[in-house]
């Protein structure tokens, strides 16, 4: 560590962050619904996490809305909700061009990240993600030509170059091979890579973003879920043994959205709108859509409806709010005010499902075959907002008071890890 | 109908209620999680309810907290949250006497009910409940010696007397027998009795409170659940055919609290407190406890902890808030402010579980055998707050605006049914 560094502070999106005095690892444990940890802790599957909770800090926190992966990962590294950084979905409808685009193709982030700012201030920063599309976003200002940090994905570790990722493929891969995109190993690769960066690179601030492949497929207590939890916990122990301060949050929880017989409980909003208002007047966008993810059929608890003919969205909102299975239907302004969303990427009507219900476009437009007979488990609604918030160190008195005074968000984790612990 | 009646208004707990111009039936569809209706409407199981939603009004609303039966039934008939009427659990710990008591043994309600006030103003009012314990509470000021209304339960219909219930057993039973307490028929008896009261008694305002026996036992889409939903819907059709305005809410939703293998995901709070602080210092009260209900083992998502030695509850709160599986741990003042609860019946620390997690006292103190191998489905937490809110009539413009401006609560239903429809 550089002793002079202890005075380094950066301002990012309205908050100040101290450079770490010792290595800090922040993990986004994708899809880690609190129900997994409750059970796992009781059964002793998580000795390292349980020790962190007992000796450091644990709280239930809230995700940003929608409770999807990309908006929350970006919120976490920006320390701010989607209103600030503009990433409010995995996928959206560009009203100006009339095209549907993936977030990764939507242009640069409009807010700086904590990672980029601390790297620019001389801190050795690295980000490792499961999926490469997310790496591209998180690398903004951090890694790439002329930039000081590292950023790479498990999915494309074998294509790393010093120019783009800050390290070459041999170093990114280490002793491992590129794991299958649809496997628990994808997440474990990310954690193992983070460990190597701490040891071999002397990384001082590491952000590790996992995949929710296991949680989409398996309920708490399933053997595959237990195995994954144990494997993650073993890596937590290794981070602690390496002397790191570890922070863990999730991007969202996970809920079973199936009926008794295992078929999904889906409200096909596009079909209902066609029946009520006539076909072709609205576009229903499922912002969970992700061509690289096959385990949820693009079904989640949050969709946006765009009025294509520019008519008043109020009748649409009132109709949708009156559908059983819908928890909230809000106009753009209402949704942005309530959930801190950026208006330019919001639909005319924002729809949040009830717990246990999936929102879809039209029958036949979702790849239910991708579920391969498994129960649909997914997220996006208010029911998946609660997430774990864990720190391996006790909070200092100021941050203890803050944690009591107001709800924590997952995107408070860098603030708490860098500024809020007794010994950071 | 009495034409002069149209000018009758009563004030109850700060709101004004008009006497009904035509019969009004309000149904508390116990445990009707919105996920049941979403699926049932799509599959065409609920023609009457679907017609009500399409031609009248449907919205997602919130229950009072805790999301248990008795606090919500009383909130509904009072048009006010537990802070006003004092019933914040099925079961509680009397700090003054050191005794645990059932709500039914805790003395009279401390707020008047809409039912009693309208009955006193000359409206023919009747209340029918599934369970007799709830009937005793809802009968306050309504039925009994010298009182004008009717109130009886399906469970004890065969014991009705004119003096206590306002009608005798023969009329209460009609052509039916007393149904099994643990059967779907208990709820259907309540609905059928309500229909008879409309026709034979000329009842003008009828409150019908069902049982959640089916929902505790069966997920949406299960055959037993489908059968029950169809049977309830047939009664809805009959109420509409009888010319009634029908309002439907639920007291709470329902969530599967089981692990993959079907065993319950329980956090035994009493055991954890004993381990951390030593045995005997705290009393954990599960206010879902109900000796007359065997299908949830007194396990739900909300418990209260009482500090027996009068010490500062803050360390207890902080410890509990740091347990995975706990969504919120609040001191009495915090809980009362947040959830509109009466302080004199609140614990020192109020604990709300995460979605999917049950809170218990100690291993061995819950009758898990009562589940008889079924998955634990229960309620009490924030995850079971969303409930349906249905009216068979469209709202008038004032109430449409109100429904848009702020969240609806289930205890707004009498206000909306009596004051808020176009034709009430």
Short mmCIF file of N, CA and C in Angstrom, two decimals, chain A residues 33-39 41-43 53 58-62 218-223 253-256 258-261 265-268 272 317-318 321-331 334 338 354-357 375 383-384 386-388 400 404 407, chain B residues 33-39 41-43 53 58-62 218-223 253-256 258-261 265-268 272 317-318 321-331 334 338 354-357 375 383-384 386-388 400 404 407:
data_model
loop_
_atom_site.label_atom_id
_atom_site.label_comp_id
_atom_site.label_asym_id
_atom_site.label_seq_id
_atom_site.Cartn_x
_atom_site.Cartn_y
_atom_site.Cartn_z
N UNK A 33 -31.04 -14.27 -3.63
CA UNK A 33 -32.19 -13.92 -2.80
C UNK A 33 -31.83 -14.17 -1.34
N UNK A 34 -32.30 -13.29 -0.43
CA UNK A 34 -31.99 -13.51 0.99
C UNK A 34 -32.43 -14.88 1.50
N UNK A 35 -33.44 -15.46 0.89
CA UNK A 35 -33.91 -16.78 1.35
C UNK A 35 -32.82 -17.85 1.22
N UNK A 36 -31.90 -17.67 0.26
CA UNK A 36 -30.79 -18.64 0.15
C UNK A 36 -29.88 -18.57 1.37
N UNK A 37 -29.56 -17.35 1.79
CA UNK A 37 -28.58 -17.21 2.87
C UNK A 37 -29.19 -17.57 4.22
N UNK A 38 -30.48 -17.28 4.40
CA UNK A 38 -31.14 -17.60 5.66
C UNK A 38 -30.99 -19.09 5.93
N UNK A 39 -31.37 -19.84 4.94
CA UNK A 39 -31.32 -21.29 5.08
C UNK A 39 -29.88 -21.81 5.15
N UNK A 41 -27.12 -20.34 6.10
CA UNK A 41 -26.44 -20.00 7.35
C UNK A 41 -26.86 -20.96 8.45
N UNK A 42 -28.16 -21.26 8.50
CA UNK A 42 -28.67 -22.15 9.55
C UNK A 42 -28.07 -23.54 9.40
N UNK A 43 -27.94 -23.98 8.16
CA UNK A 43 -27.40 -25.34 7.95
C UNK A 43 -25.89 -25.38 7.93
N UNK A 53 -20.85 -11.90 8.72
CA UNK A 53 -22.07 -11.29 9.25
C UNK A 53 -21.95 -11.06 10.75
N UNK A 58 -24.26 -7.22 8.63
CA UNK A 58 -25.24 -7.74 7.69
C UNK A 58 -26.49 -6.91 7.80
N UNK A 59 -27.09 -6.63 6.66
CA UNK A 59 -28.41 -6.03 6.66
C UNK A 59 -29.13 -6.48 5.40
N UNK A 60 -30.43 -6.51 5.48
CA UNK A 60 -31.23 -6.58 4.27
C UNK A 60 -31.18 -5.20 3.61
N UNK A 61 -31.02 -5.17 2.31
CA UNK A 61 -30.98 -3.89 1.59
C UNK A 61 -31.93 -4.01 0.40
N UNK A 62 -32.05 -2.93 -0.34
CA UNK A 62 -32.94 -2.94 -1.51
C UNK A 62 -32.13 -2.76 -2.78
N UNK A 218 -32.48 -23.13 -9.57
CA UNK A 218 -32.60 -23.96 -8.36
C UNK A 218 -33.06 -23.14 -7.15
N UNK A 219 -34.03 -23.69 -6.44
CA UNK A 219 -34.55 -23.07 -5.22
C UNK A 219 -33.56 -23.26 -4.06
N UNK A 220 -33.73 -22.45 -3.00
CA UNK A 220 -32.91 -22.68 -1.80
C UNK A 220 -33.05 -24.13 -1.33
N UNK A 221 -31.93 -24.71 -0.99
CA UNK A 221 -31.95 -26.07 -0.48
C UNK A 221 -31.76 -27.15 -1.53
N UNK A 222 -31.85 -26.79 -2.81
CA UNK A 222 -31.58 -27.79 -3.86
C UNK A 222 -30.09 -28.14 -3.82
N UNK A 223 -29.78 -29.36 -4.17
CA UNK A 223 -28.38 -29.80 -4.08
C UNK A 223 -27.46 -28.91 -4.90
N UNK A 253 -33.12 -10.28 -6.02
CA UNK A 253 -33.47 -11.58 -5.47
C UNK A 253 -33.99 -12.50 -6.56
N UNK A 254 -34.80 -13.47 -6.16
CA UNK A 254 -35.31 -14.46 -7.11
C UNK A 254 -36.60 -15.04 -6.54
N UNK A 255 -37.61 -15.22 -7.39
CA UNK A 255 -38.89 -15.78 -6.93
C UNK A 255 -39.38 -16.82 -7.92
N UNK A 256 -39.95 -17.87 -7.38
CA UNK A 256 -40.60 -18.89 -8.21
C UNK A 256 -41.87 -18.29 -8.81
N UNK A 258 -44.02 -19.92 -10.83
CA UNK A 258 -44.69 -21.06 -11.45
C UNK A 258 -45.99 -21.40 -10.74
N UNK A 259 -46.85 -22.06 -11.48
CA UNK A 259 -48.06 -22.61 -10.91
C UNK A 259 -47.74 -23.97 -10.29
N UNK A 260 -48.77 -24.52 -9.65
CA UNK A 260 -48.61 -25.80 -8.97
C UNK A 260 -47.98 -26.88 -9.85
N UNK A 261 -48.38 -26.93 -11.11
CA UNK A 261 -47.90 -28.00 -11.98
C UNK A 261 -46.55 -27.69 -12.62
N UNK A 265 -46.55 -18.84 -14.49
CA UNK A 265 -47.74 -18.00 -14.26
C UNK A 265 -47.52 -16.68 -14.99
N UNK A 266 -47.88 -16.65 -16.26
CA UNK A 266 -47.51 -15.52 -17.13
C UNK A 266 -48.73 -14.70 -17.51
N UNK A 267 -48.60 -13.39 -17.39
CA UNK A 267 -49.59 -12.46 -17.92
C UNK A 267 -49.00 -11.92 -19.23
N UNK A 268 -49.63 -12.30 -20.35
CA UNK A 268 -49.14 -11.83 -21.66
C UNK A 268 -49.76 -10.47 -21.94
N UNK A 272 -53.21 -9.00 -24.15
CA UNK A 272 -54.34 -8.34 -23.48
C UNK A 272 -54.57 -6.94 -24.05
N UNK A 317 -52.67 3.05 -18.89
CA UNK A 317 -52.24 2.83 -17.50
C UNK A 317 -53.40 2.30 -16.66
N UNK A 318 -54.57 2.93 -16.80
CA UNK A 318 -55.70 2.51 -15.98
C UNK A 318 -56.14 1.09 -16.32
N UNK A 321 -53.44 -1.26 -14.84
CA UNK A 321 -53.52 -1.29 -13.37
C UNK A 321 -54.69 -2.15 -12.90
N UNK A 322 -55.69 -2.33 -13.77
CA UNK A 322 -56.86 -3.11 -13.41
C UNK A 322 -56.76 -4.58 -13.78
N UNK A 323 -55.58 -5.05 -14.15
CA UNK A 323 -55.41 -6.47 -14.49
C UNK A 323 -54.89 -7.23 -13.27
N UNK A 324 -55.58 -8.29 -12.88
CA UNK A 324 -55.04 -9.08 -11.77
C UNK A 324 -53.68 -9.66 -12.17
N UNK A 325 -52.73 -9.57 -11.28
CA UNK A 325 -51.36 -9.97 -11.60
C UNK A 325 -50.45 -8.77 -11.76
N UNK A 326 -51.06 -7.59 -11.90
CA UNK A 326 -50.29 -6.35 -12.00
C UNK A 326 -50.28 -5.67 -10.63
N UNK A 327 -49.11 -5.38 -10.12
CA UNK A 327 -49.03 -4.68 -8.84
C UNK A 327 -49.10 -3.18 -9.02
N UNK A 328 -48.41 -2.67 -10.02
CA UNK A 328 -48.37 -1.24 -10.28
C UNK A 328 -48.34 -0.99 -11.77
N UNK A 329 -49.11 -0.01 -12.21
CA UNK A 329 -48.95 0.53 -13.56
C UNK A 329 -48.83 2.03 -13.40
N UNK A 330 -47.77 2.59 -13.93
CA UNK A 330 -47.44 3.99 -13.69
C UNK A 330 -47.10 4.68 -14.99
N UNK A 331 -47.49 5.94 -15.11
CA UNK A 331 -47.02 6.71 -16.26
C UNK A 331 -45.52 6.97 -16.08
N UNK A 334 -44.67 9.19 -13.17
CA UNK A 334 -44.90 8.52 -11.89
C UNK A 334 -43.80 7.49 -11.60
N UNK A 338 -41.04 7.63 -8.59
CA UNK A 338 -41.10 6.61 -7.56
C UNK A 338 -39.84 5.77 -7.47
N UNK A 354 -47.20 -8.53 -9.75
CA UNK A 354 -47.32 -9.05 -8.39
C UNK A 354 -46.25 -10.12 -8.18
N UNK A 355 -45.89 -10.32 -6.92
CA UNK A 355 -45.05 -11.46 -6.54
C UNK A 355 -45.60 -12.75 -7.15
N UNK A 356 -44.75 -13.50 -7.80
CA UNK A 356 -45.18 -14.79 -8.31
C UNK A 356 -45.76 -14.77 -9.71
N UNK A 357 -45.80 -13.59 -10.32
CA UNK A 357 -46.38 -13.47 -11.66
C UNK A 357 -45.32 -12.93 -12.63
N UNK A 375 -39.07 -25.16 -13.49
CA UNK A 375 -39.96 -24.09 -13.02
C UNK A 375 -39.32 -22.75 -13.38
N UNK A 383 -40.90 -7.73 -5.38
CA UNK A 383 -40.66 -8.91 -4.54
C UNK A 383 -39.19 -9.34 -4.58
N UNK A 384 -38.46 -8.91 -5.60
CA UNK A 384 -37.04 -9.28 -5.69
C UNK A 384 -36.12 -8.12 -5.33
N UNK A 386 -35.45 -6.98 -2.12
CA UNK A 386 -34.59 -7.22 -0.95
C UNK A 386 -33.38 -8.07 -1.32
N UNK A 387 -32.22 -7.61 -0.91
CA UNK A 387 -30.96 -8.31 -1.20
C UNK A 387 -30.07 -8.26 0.04
N UNK A 388 -29.13 -9.20 0.14
CA UNK A 388 -28.19 -9.15 1.25
C UNK A 388 -27.21 -7.99 1.09
N UNK A 400 -22.90 3.16 11.12
CA UNK A 400 -23.91 2.39 11.87
C UNK A 400 -25.19 3.20 12.00
N UNK A 404 -29.04 2.52 10.27
CA UNK A 404 -30.27 2.45 11.05
C UNK A 404 -31.30 3.47 10.59
N UNK A 407 -33.35 3.09 4.74
CA UNK A 407 -33.08 1.84 4.05
C UNK A 407 -31.74 1.89 3.31
N UNK B 33 -53.98 -14.46 -2.38
CA UNK B 33 -52.82 -13.81 -3.00
C UNK B 33 -53.17 -13.41 -4.43
N UNK B 34 -52.71 -12.23 -4.87
CA UNK B 34 -53.01 -11.83 -6.25
C UNK B 34 -52.58 -12.85 -7.30
N UNK B 35 -51.58 -13.66 -6.99
CA UNK B 35 -51.13 -14.65 -7.97
C UNK B 35 -52.22 -15.67 -8.30
N UNK B 36 -53.14 -15.92 -7.37
CA UNK B 36 -54.25 -16.84 -7.67
C UNK B 36 -55.15 -16.25 -8.75
N UNK B 37 -55.47 -14.96 -8.59
CA UNK B 37 -56.43 -14.37 -9.51
C UNK B 37 -55.83 -14.13 -10.89
N UNK B 38 -54.53 -13.80 -10.92
CA UNK B 38 -53.88 -13.56 -12.21
C UNK B 38 -54.04 -14.79 -13.09
N UNK B 39 -53.68 -15.90 -12.53
CA UNK B 39 -53.73 -17.15 -13.27
C UNK B 39 -55.18 -17.57 -13.55
N UNK B 41 -57.92 -15.83 -13.77
CA UNK B 41 -58.60 -14.99 -14.76
C UNK B 41 -58.17 -15.40 -16.16
N UNK B 42 -56.88 -15.65 -16.33
CA UNK B 42 -56.37 -16.03 -17.65
C UNK B 42 -56.98 -17.35 -18.11
N UNK B 43 -57.12 -18.28 -17.20
CA UNK B 43 -57.66 -19.58 -17.57
C UNK B 43 -59.19 -19.62 -17.56
N UNK B 53 -64.13 -7.03 -12.57
CA UNK B 53 -62.90 -6.26 -12.79
C UNK B 53 -63.01 -5.42 -14.06
N UNK B 58 -60.71 -2.86 -10.50
CA UNK B 58 -59.72 -3.73 -9.86
C UNK B 58 -58.47 -2.95 -9.62
N UNK B 59 -57.87 -3.17 -8.47
CA UNK B 59 -56.54 -2.64 -8.21
C UNK B 59 -55.83 -3.58 -7.26
N UNK B 60 -54.53 -3.58 -7.35
CA UNK B 60 -53.72 -4.16 -6.30
C UNK B 60 -53.76 -3.19 -5.13
N UNK B 61 -53.94 -3.70 -3.92
CA UNK B 61 -53.96 -2.85 -2.73
C UNK B 61 -53.01 -3.46 -1.71
N UNK B 62 -52.88 -2.81 -0.57
CA UNK B 62 -51.99 -3.31 0.48
C UNK B 62 -52.80 -3.69 1.71
N UNK B 218 -52.60 -25.03 -0.78
CA UNK B 218 -52.48 -25.27 -2.22
C UNK B 218 -52.01 -24.02 -2.97
N UNK B 219 -51.04 -24.22 -3.85
CA UNK B 219 -50.52 -23.13 -4.68
C UNK B 219 -51.50 -22.82 -5.81
N UNK B 220 -51.34 -21.64 -6.42
CA UNK B 220 -52.16 -21.33 -7.60
C UNK B 220 -52.03 -22.44 -8.65
N UNK B 221 -53.15 -22.82 -9.19
CA UNK B 221 -53.13 -23.84 -10.24
C UNK B 221 -53.34 -25.26 -9.75
N UNK B 222 -53.25 -25.48 -8.43
CA UNK B 222 -53.53 -26.83 -7.91
C UNK B 222 -55.01 -27.12 -8.10
N UNK B 223 -55.34 -28.38 -8.29
CA UNK B 223 -56.74 -28.73 -8.56
C UNK B 223 -57.66 -28.26 -7.43
N UNK B 253 -51.88 -11.89 1.47
CA UNK B 253 -51.55 -12.84 0.41
C UNK B 253 -51.02 -14.13 1.00
N UNK B 254 -50.22 -14.83 0.25
CA UNK B 254 -49.72 -16.15 0.68
C UNK B 254 -48.43 -16.43 -0.08
N UNK B 255 -47.43 -16.97 0.62
CA UNK B 255 -46.16 -17.28 -0.04
C UNK B 255 -45.67 -18.65 0.41
N UNK B 256 -45.11 -19.37 -0.52
CA UNK B 256 -44.46 -20.65 -0.21
C UNK B 256 -43.19 -20.36 0.59
N UNK B 258 -41.04 -22.72 1.73
CA UNK B 258 -40.37 -24.01 1.80
C UNK B 258 -39.08 -24.03 1.01
N UNK B 259 -38.24 -24.96 1.40
CA UNK B 259 -37.02 -25.22 0.65
C UNK B 259 -37.34 -26.18 -0.50
N UNK B 260 -36.31 -26.41 -1.31
CA UNK B 260 -36.47 -27.29 -2.47
C UNK B 260 -37.12 -28.63 -2.12
N UNK B 261 -36.72 -29.20 -0.99
CA UNK B 261 -37.22 -30.54 -0.66
C UNK B 261 -38.58 -30.53 0.05
N UNK B 265 -38.53 -23.30 5.49
CA UNK B 265 -37.33 -22.46 5.64
C UNK B 265 -37.54 -21.56 6.86
N UNK B 266 -37.18 -22.09 8.03
CA UNK B 266 -37.53 -21.42 9.30
C UNK B 266 -36.29 -20.84 9.98
N UNK B 267 -36.42 -19.61 10.43
CA UNK B 267 -35.43 -19.00 11.30
C UNK B 267 -36.00 -19.07 12.72
N UNK B 268 -35.40 -19.88 13.56
CA UNK B 268 -35.88 -20.01 14.94
C UNK B 268 -35.24 -18.90 15.78
N UNK B 272 -31.80 -18.53 18.40
CA UNK B 272 -30.66 -17.65 18.07
C UNK B 272 -30.44 -16.63 19.18
N UNK B 317 -32.25 -5.40 18.75
CA UNK B 317 -32.67 -5.01 17.40
C UNK B 317 -31.51 -5.13 16.42
N UNK B 318 -30.34 -4.64 16.80
CA UNK B 318 -29.21 -4.67 15.87
C UNK B 318 -28.79 -6.10 15.57
N UNK B 321 -31.50 -7.59 13.25
CA UNK B 321 -31.42 -7.00 11.90
C UNK B 321 -30.26 -7.59 11.12
N UNK B 322 -29.27 -8.13 11.81
CA UNK B 322 -28.09 -8.68 11.16
C UNK B 322 -28.19 -10.17 10.87
N UNK B 323 -29.38 -10.73 11.01
CA UNK B 323 -29.57 -12.16 10.71
C UNK B 323 -30.08 -12.32 9.28
N UNK B 324 -29.41 -13.15 8.48
CA UNK B 324 -29.95 -13.37 7.15
C UNK B 324 -31.31 -14.06 7.26
N UNK B 325 -32.26 -13.59 6.51
CA UNK B 325 -33.64 -14.08 6.63
C UNK B 325 -34.54 -13.05 7.28
N UNK B 326 -33.91 -12.06 7.92
CA UNK B 326 -34.68 -10.96 8.52
C UNK B 326 -34.67 -9.77 7.56
N UNK B 327 -35.85 -9.28 7.23
CA UNK B 327 -35.93 -8.11 6.36
C UNK B 327 -35.83 -6.83 7.16
N UNK B 328 -36.55 -6.79 8.29
CA UNK B 328 -36.56 -5.59 9.13
C UNK B 328 -36.58 -6.00 10.58
N UNK B 329 -35.81 -5.30 11.40
CA UNK B 329 -35.97 -5.39 12.85
C UNK B 329 -36.07 -3.96 13.33
N UNK B 330 -37.14 -3.67 14.06
CA UNK B 330 -37.46 -2.29 14.43
C UNK B 330 -37.78 -2.22 15.91
N UNK B 331 -37.40 -1.14 16.55
CA UNK B 331 -37.88 -0.92 17.92
C UNK B 331 -39.36 -0.60 17.87
N UNK B 334 -40.20 2.65 16.17
CA UNK B 334 -39.97 2.57 14.72
C UNK B 334 -41.07 1.77 14.04
N UNK B 338 -43.83 3.20 11.37
CA UNK B 338 -43.78 2.71 10.00
C UNK B 338 -45.05 1.99 9.58
N UNK B 354 -37.81 -11.98 5.56
CA UNK B 354 -37.68 -11.87 4.12
C UNK B 354 -38.74 -12.75 3.46
N UNK B 355 -39.12 -12.38 2.25
CA UNK B 355 -39.96 -13.24 1.42
C UNK B 355 -39.41 -14.67 1.42
N UNK B 356 -40.28 -15.62 1.71
CA UNK B 356 -39.86 -17.01 1.61
C UNK B 356 -39.28 -17.59 2.88
N UNK B 357 -39.23 -16.79 3.94
CA UNK B 357 -38.64 -17.25 5.20
C UNK B 357 -39.70 -17.16 6.31
N UNK B 375 -46.03 -28.55 1.94
CA UNK B 375 -45.14 -27.40 1.96
C UNK B 375 -45.75 -26.32 2.85
N UNK B 383 -44.08 -9.35 1.95
CA UNK B 383 -44.33 -10.06 0.69
C UNK B 383 -45.80 -10.46 0.54
N UNK B 384 -46.53 -10.49 1.65
CA UNK B 384 -47.95 -10.87 1.57
C UNK B 384 -48.86 -9.65 1.75
N UNK B 386 -49.51 -7.25 -0.69
CA UNK B 386 -50.37 -6.97 -1.84
C UNK B 386 -51.59 -7.89 -1.86
N UNK B 387 -52.75 -7.30 -2.03
CA UNK B 387 -54.01 -8.05 -2.07
C UNK B 387 -54.89 -7.47 -3.18
N UNK B 388 -55.83 -8.27 -3.65
CA UNK B 388 -56.77 -7.74 -4.65
C UNK B 388 -57.75 -6.75 -4.01
N UNK B 400 -61.95 7.60 -8.36
CA UNK B 400 -60.94 7.23 -9.38
C UNK B 400 -59.67 8.01 -9.14
N UNK B 404 -55.82 6.63 -7.87
CA UNK B 404 -54.58 6.89 -8.61
C UNK B 404 -53.55 7.61 -7.77
N UNK B 407 -51.53 4.78 -2.62
CA UNK B 407 -51.80 3.34 -2.54
C UNK B 407 -53.14 3.09 -1.86
#
